CSV table of C-alpha atoms in Angstrom, one decimal:
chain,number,residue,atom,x,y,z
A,1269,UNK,CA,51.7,28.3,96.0
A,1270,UNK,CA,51.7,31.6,93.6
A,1271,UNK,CA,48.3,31.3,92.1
A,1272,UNK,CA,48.5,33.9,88.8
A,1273,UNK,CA,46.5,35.0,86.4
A,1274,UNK,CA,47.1,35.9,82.9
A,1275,UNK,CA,45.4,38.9,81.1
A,1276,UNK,CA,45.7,38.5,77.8
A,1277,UNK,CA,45.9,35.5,75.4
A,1278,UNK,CA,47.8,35.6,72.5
A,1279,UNK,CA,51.2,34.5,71.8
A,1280,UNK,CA,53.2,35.7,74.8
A,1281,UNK,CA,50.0,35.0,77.0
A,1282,UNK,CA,50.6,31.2,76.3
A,1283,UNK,CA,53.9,30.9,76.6
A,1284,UNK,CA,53.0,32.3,79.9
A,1285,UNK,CA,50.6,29.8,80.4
A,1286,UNK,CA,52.9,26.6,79.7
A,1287,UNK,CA,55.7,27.6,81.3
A,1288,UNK,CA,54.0,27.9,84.2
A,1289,UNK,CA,52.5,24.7,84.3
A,1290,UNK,CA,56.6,23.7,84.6
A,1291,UNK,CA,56.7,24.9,88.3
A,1292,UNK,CA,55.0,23.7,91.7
A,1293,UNK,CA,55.1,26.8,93.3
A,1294,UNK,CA,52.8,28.3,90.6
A,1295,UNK,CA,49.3,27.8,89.5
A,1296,UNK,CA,47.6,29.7,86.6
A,1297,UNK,CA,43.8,30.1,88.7
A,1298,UNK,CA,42.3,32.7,85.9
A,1299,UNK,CA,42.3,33.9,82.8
A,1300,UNK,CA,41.1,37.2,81.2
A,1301,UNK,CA,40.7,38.0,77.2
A,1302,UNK,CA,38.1,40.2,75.2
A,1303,UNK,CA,37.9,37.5,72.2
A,1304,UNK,CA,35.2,34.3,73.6
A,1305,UNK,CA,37.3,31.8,71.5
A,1306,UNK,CA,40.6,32.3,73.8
A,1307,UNK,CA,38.4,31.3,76.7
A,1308,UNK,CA,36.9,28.6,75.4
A,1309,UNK,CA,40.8,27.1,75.2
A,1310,UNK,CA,40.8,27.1,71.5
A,1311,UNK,CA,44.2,28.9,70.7
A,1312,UNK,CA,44.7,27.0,66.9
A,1313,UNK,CA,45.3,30.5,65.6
A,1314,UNK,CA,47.7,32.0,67.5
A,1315,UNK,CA,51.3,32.9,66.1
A,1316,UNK,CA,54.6,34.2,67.0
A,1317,UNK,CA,58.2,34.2,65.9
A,1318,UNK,CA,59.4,31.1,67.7
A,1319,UNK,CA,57.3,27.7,68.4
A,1320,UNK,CA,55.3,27.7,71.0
A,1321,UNK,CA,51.9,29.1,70.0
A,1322,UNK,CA,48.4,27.6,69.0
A,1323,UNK,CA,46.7,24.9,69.8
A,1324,UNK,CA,44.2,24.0,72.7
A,1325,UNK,CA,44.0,24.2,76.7
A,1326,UNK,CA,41.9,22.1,79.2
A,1327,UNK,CA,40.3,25.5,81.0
A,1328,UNK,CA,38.1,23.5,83.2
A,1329,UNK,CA,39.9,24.5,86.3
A,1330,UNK,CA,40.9,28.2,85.9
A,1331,UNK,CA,38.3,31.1,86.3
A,1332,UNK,CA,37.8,32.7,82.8
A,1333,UNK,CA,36.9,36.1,82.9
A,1334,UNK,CA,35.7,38.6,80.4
A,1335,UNK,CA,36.5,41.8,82.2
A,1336,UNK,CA,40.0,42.5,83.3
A,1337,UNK,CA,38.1,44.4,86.2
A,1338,UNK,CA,36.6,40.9,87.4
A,1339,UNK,CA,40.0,39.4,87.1
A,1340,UNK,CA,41.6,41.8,89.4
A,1341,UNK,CA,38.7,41.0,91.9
A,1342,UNK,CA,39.4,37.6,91.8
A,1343,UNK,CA,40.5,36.3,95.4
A,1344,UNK,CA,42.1,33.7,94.0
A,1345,UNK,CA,44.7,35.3,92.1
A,1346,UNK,CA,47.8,37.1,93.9
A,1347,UNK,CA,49.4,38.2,90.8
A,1348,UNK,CA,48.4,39.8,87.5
A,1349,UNK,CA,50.6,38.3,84.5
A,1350,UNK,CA,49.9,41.0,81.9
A,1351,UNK,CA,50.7,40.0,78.6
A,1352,UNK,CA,48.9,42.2,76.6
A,1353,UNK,CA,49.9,44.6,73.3
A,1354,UNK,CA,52.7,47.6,75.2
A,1355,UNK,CA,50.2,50.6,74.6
A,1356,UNK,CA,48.3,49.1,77.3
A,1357,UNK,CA,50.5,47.7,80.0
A,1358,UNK,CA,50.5,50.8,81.9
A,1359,UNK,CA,47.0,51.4,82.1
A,1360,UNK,CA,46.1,47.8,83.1
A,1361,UNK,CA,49.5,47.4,85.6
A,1362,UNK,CA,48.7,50.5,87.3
A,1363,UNK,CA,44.8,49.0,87.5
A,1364,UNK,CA,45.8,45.8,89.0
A,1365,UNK,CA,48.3,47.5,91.9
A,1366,UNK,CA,45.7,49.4,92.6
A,1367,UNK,CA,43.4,46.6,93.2
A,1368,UNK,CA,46.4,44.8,95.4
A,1369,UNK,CA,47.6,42.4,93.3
A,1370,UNK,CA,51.6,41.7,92.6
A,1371,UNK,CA,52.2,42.6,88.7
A,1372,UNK,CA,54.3,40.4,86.3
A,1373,UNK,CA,54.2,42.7,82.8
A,1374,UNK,CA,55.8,41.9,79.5
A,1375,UNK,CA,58.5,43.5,77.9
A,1376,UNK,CA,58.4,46.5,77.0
A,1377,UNK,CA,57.8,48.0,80.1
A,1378,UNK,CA,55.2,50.4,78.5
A,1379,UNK,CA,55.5,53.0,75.7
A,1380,UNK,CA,56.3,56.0,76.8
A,1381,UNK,CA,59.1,56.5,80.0
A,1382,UNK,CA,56.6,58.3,81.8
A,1383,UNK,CA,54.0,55.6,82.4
A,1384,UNK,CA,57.1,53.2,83.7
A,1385,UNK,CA,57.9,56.2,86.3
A,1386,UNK,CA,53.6,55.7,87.2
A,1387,UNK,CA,53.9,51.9,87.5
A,1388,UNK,CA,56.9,52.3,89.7
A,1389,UNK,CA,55.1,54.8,92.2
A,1390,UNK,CA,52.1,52.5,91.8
A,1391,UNK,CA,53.7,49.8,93.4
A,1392,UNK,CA,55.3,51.7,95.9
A,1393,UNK,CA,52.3,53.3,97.2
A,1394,UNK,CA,50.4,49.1,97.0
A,1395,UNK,CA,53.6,48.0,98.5
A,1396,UNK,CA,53.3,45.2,96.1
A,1397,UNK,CA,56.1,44.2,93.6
A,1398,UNK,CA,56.1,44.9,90.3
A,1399,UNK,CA,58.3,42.3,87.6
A,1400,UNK,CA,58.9,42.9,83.8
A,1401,UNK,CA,59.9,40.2,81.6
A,1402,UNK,CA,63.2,41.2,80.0
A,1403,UNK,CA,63.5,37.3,79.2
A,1404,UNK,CA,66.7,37.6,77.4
A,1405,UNK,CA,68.2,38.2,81.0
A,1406,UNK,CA,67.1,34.3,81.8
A,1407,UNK,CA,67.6,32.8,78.0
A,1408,UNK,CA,70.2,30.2,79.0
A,1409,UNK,CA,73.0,31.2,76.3
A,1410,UNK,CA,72.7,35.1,77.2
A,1411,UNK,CA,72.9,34.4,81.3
A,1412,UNK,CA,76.0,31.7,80.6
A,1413,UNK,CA,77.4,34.5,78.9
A,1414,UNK,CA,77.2,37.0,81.5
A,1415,UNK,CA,78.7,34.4,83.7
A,1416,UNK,CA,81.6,34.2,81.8
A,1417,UNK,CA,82.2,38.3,81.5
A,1418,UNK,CA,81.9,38.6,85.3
A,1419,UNK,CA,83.8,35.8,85.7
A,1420,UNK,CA,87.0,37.8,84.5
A,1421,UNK,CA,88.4,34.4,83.6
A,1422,UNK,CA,88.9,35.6,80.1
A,1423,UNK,CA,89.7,39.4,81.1
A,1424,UNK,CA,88.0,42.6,79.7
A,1425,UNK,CA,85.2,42.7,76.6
A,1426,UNK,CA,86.8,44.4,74.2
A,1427,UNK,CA,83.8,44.2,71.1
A,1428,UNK,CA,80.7,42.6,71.5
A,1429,UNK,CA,78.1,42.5,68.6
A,1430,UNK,CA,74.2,41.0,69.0
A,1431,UNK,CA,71.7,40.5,66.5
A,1432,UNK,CA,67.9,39.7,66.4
A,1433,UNK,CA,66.7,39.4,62.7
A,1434,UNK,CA,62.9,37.8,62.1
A,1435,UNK,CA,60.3,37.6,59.6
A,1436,UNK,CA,57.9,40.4,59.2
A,1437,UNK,CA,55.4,40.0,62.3
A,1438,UNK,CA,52.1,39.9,60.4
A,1439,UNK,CA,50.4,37.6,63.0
A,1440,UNK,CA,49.7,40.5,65.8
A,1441,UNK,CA,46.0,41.4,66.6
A,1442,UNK,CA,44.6,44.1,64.5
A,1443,UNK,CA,48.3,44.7,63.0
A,1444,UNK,CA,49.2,46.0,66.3
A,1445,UNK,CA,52.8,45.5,66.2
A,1446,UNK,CA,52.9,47.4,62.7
A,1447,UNK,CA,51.5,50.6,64.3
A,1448,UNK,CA,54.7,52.5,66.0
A,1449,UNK,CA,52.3,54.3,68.5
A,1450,UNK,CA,51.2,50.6,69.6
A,1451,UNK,CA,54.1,48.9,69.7
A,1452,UNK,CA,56.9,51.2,69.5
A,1453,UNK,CA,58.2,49.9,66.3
A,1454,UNK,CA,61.1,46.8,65.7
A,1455,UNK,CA,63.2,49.4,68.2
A,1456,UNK,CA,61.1,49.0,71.0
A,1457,UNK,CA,59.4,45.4,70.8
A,1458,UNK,CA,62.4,43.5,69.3
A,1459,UNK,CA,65.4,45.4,69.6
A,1460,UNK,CA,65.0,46.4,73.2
A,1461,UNK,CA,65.8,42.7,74.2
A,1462,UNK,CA,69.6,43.4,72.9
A,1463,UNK,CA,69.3,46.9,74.6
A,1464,UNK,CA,67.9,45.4,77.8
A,1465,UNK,CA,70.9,43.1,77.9
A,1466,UNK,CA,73.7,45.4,76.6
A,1467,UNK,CA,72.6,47.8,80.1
A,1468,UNK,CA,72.9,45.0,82.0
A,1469,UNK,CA,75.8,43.6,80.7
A,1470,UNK,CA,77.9,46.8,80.5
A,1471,UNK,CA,75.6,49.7,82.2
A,1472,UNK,CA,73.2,52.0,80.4
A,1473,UNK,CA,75.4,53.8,77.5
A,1474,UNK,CA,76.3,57.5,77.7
A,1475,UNK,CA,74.8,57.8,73.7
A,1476,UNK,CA,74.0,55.9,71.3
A,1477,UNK,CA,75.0,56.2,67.2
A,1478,UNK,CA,72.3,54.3,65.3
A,1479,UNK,CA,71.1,53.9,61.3
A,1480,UNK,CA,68.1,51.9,60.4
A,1481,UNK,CA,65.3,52.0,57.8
A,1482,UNK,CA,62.1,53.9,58.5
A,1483,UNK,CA,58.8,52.5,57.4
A,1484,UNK,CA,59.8,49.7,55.0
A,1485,UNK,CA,57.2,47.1,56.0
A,1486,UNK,CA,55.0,50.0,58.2
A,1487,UNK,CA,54.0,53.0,57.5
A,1488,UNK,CA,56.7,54.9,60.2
A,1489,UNK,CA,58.1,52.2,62.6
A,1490,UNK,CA,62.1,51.7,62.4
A,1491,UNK,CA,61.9,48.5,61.1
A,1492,UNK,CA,65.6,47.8,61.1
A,1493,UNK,CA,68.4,49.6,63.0
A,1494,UNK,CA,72.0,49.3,63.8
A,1495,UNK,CA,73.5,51.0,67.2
A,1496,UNK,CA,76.6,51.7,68.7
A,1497,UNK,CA,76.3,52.1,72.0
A,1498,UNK,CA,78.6,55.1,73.5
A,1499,UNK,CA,80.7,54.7,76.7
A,1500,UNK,CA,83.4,56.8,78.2
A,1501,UNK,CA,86.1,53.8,78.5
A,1502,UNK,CA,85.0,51.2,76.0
A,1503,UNK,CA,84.0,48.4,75.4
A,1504,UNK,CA,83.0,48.5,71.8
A,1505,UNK,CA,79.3,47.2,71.1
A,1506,UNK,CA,76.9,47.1,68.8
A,1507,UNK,CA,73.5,45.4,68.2
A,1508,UNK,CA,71.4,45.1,65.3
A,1509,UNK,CA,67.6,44.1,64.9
A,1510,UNK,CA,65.0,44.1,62.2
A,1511,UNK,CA,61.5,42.8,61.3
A,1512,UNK,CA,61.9,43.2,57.6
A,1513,UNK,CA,63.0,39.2,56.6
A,1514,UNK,CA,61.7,37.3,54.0
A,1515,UNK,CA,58.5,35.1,55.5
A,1516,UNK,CA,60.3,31.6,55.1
A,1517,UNK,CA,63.4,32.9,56.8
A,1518,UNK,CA,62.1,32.6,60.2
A,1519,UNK,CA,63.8,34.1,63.1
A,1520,UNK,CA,67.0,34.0,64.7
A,1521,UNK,CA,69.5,35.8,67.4
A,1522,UNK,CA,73.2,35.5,68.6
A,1523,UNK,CA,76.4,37.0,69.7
A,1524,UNK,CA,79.8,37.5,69.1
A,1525,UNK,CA,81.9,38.6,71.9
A,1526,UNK,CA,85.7,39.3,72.0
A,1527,UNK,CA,87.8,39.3,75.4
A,1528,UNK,CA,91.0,39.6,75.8
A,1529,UNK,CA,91.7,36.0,76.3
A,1530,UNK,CA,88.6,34.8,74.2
A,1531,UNK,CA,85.7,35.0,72.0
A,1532,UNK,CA,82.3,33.7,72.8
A,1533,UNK,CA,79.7,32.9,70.1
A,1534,UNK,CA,76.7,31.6,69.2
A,1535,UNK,CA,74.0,31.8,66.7
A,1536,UNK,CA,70.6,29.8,67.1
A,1537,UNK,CA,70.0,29.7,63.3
A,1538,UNK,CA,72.9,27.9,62.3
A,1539,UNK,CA,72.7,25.8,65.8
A,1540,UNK,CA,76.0,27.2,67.0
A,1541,UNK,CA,75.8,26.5,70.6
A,1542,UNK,CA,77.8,28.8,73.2
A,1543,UNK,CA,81.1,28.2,71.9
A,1544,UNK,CA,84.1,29.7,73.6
A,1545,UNK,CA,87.1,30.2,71.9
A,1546,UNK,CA,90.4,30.9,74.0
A,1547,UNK,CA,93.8,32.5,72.8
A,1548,UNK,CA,95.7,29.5,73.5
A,1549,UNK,CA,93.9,27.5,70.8
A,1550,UNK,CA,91.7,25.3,72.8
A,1551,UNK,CA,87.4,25.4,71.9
A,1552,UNK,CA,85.2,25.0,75.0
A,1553,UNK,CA,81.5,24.3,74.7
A,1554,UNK,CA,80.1,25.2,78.4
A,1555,UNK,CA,77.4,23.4,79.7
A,1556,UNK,CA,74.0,25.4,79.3
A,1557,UNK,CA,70.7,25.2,81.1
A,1558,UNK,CA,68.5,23.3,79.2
A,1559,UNK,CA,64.9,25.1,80.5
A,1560,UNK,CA,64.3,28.3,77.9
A,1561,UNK,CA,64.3,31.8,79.1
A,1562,UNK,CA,60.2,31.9,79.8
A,1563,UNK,CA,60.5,29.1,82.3
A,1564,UNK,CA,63.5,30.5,84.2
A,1565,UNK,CA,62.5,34.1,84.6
A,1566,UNK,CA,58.7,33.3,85.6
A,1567,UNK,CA,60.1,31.0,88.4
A,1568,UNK,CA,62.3,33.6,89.6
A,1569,UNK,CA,59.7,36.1,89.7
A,1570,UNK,CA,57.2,33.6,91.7
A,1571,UNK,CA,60.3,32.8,94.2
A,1572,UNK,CA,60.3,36.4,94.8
A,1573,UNK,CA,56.9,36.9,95.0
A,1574,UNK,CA,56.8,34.1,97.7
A,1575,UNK,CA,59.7,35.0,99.6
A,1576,UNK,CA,59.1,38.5,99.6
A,1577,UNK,CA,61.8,39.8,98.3
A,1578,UNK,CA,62.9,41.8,95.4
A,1579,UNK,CA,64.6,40.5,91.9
A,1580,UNK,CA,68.4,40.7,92.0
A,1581,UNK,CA,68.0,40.0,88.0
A,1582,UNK,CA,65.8,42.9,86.6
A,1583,UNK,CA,64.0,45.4,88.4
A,1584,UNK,CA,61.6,47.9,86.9
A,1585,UNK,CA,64.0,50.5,86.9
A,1586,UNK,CA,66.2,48.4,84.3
A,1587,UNK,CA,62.9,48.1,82.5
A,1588,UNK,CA,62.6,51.7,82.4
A,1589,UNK,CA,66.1,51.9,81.3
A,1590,UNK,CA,66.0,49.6,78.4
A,1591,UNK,CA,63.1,51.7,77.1
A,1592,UNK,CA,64.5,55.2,77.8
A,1593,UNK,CA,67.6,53.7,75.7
A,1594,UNK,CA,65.5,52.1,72.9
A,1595,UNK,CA,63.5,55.4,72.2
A,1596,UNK,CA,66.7,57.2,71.9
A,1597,UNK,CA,68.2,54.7,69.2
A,1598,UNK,CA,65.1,55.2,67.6
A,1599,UNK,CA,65.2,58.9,67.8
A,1600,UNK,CA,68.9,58.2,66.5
A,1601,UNK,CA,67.7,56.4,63.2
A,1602,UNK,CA,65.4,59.9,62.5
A,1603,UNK,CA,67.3,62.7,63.2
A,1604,UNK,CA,70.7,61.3,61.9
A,1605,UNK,CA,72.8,62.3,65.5
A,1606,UNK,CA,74.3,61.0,68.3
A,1607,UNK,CA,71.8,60.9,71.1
A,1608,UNK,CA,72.4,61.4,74.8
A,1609,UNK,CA,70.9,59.0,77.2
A,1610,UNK,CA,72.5,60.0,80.4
């Protein structure tokens, strides 16, 4: 038995919570949050861009702490699930290592590449592991489809396209997300879940080519942006993101990607489920895990942790990547060039 605590209680921090409550070999022993109210179990007001958040927890059971110091103290907790706004996931990984605990972070690794390169020698030198949650990895359509690719069944990619389009996150503490030195912008909180998968799909590009719009709903985040990521031989693929819908549209993500012997779709607005087309006229509808990506990457990081041994799904080095790659789109959108990322 994992036993885990969370640090941090808003939207991520109880999808955390639940999904873990889906697995035996885990156990959520303690909780840390500044605001009284998310310890008393009353989490009516919290938000997000999918279902999931709000409403109220039975906290009898779990050590609530104030402090994120006492919760790293806590003996009953091996690992620190850190789901707290990106500006401070460095500061508070690197704290918890450092106090010998295993760290689970969210996505994005941190905000700046050079903290990812502190967390990494911070485990090392605690010889603990260290897990980020690039959930797209583990989101059931995403990991069929990179079944299929390595697969070869249906030859080569030749064009791949991604999108991740939501409603204008007003629902983040203190505006948090709105603030690009918080959060990084649409690029590096949204987008970088595309990003994250186009590196592990096809390898980290050699540039990317990207347009977006600069402070349309902030003052200077990209809020929307378009990339083509660069590589030597191909394939062609680009992803676009943005944060700049209309409140009633909601939220929504998909794919459409060409092989030489067929294209795979799916879009979860209009409910298309992974659909594969093949070039001798026949449509395929594979079956799909039926857990969401939460549930699936939280148990592989707990298998790990109990087993001792390291992810063969994301490591913090991908993390890194999908960052280093996100602030170079970004840098893309501003200066107008191709950027280089290796």
């Amino acid at each position: 038995m994992v036993k885990v605590g969370i640090l941090g209680i808003g939207f991520m921090g109880t999808q955390h919570f639940r999904a873990y409550q889906a697995y035996r070999k885990a156990r959520v022993t303690a909780l840390s949050d500044l605001n009284p109210k998310r310890l008393d179990g009353d989490w009516s007001d919290i938000a997000g861009n999918i279902e999931g958040g709000g409403g109220k927890a039975d906290l009898s059971r779990i050590h609530l702490h104030a402090k994120p110091a006492d919760l790293f103290a806590d003996p009953d907790v091996d690992v620190v699930d850190i789901t707290l706004p990106t500006f401070v996931h460095a500061k508070y990984a690197i704290a918890a290592l450092q106090a010998g605990k295993h760290v689970i972070s969210e996505k994005p690794m941190a905000i700046r590449v050079a903290q990812c390169g502190q967390m990494i020698d911070a485990a090392k030198k605690a010889r603990k592991q260290l897990f980020v949650a690039h959930c797209i990895r583990f989101w059931p359509e995403y990991a069929t489809l990179k079944k299929i690719i390595d697969s070869k069944k249906y030859g080569k990619v030749l064009s791949a396209r991604f999108w991740r389009i939501s409603a204008t996150p007003t629902w983040s503490w203190d505006n948090w997300l709105m603030d690009e030195k918080r959060s990084g912008g649409a690029v590096v909180d949204l987008h970088i879940h595309d990003t994250d998968f186009v590196n592990y799909v096809f390898g980290v590009p050699k540039a990317v080519r990207s347009t977006g719009v600069v402070g349309s709903v902030s003052k200077s985040c990209v809020d929307a942006i378009t990339t083509q990521y660069i590589y030597d031989k191909g394939p062609e693929v680009v992803a676009h993101s943005n944060w700049i819908a209309a409140p009633t549209f909601g939220f929504t993500h998909g794919f459409c990607v060409c092989l030489e012997k067929a294209t795979v779709e799916h879009d979860a607005k209009s409910g298309t489920p992974l659909t594969v087309h093949t070039a001798t006229g026949k449509t395929l509808q594979p079956k799909v895990p039926t857990h969401d990506g939460y549930v699936a990457e939280l148990r592989h990081f707990v298998d790990c942790i109990e087993g001792g041994k390291r992810s063969d799904v994301v490591t913090a080095q991908d993390a890194r990547d999908a960052l280093k790659v996100t602030l170079a789109e970004a840098k893309a959108v501003k200066t107008g060039r191709t950027v280089a990322v290796r």
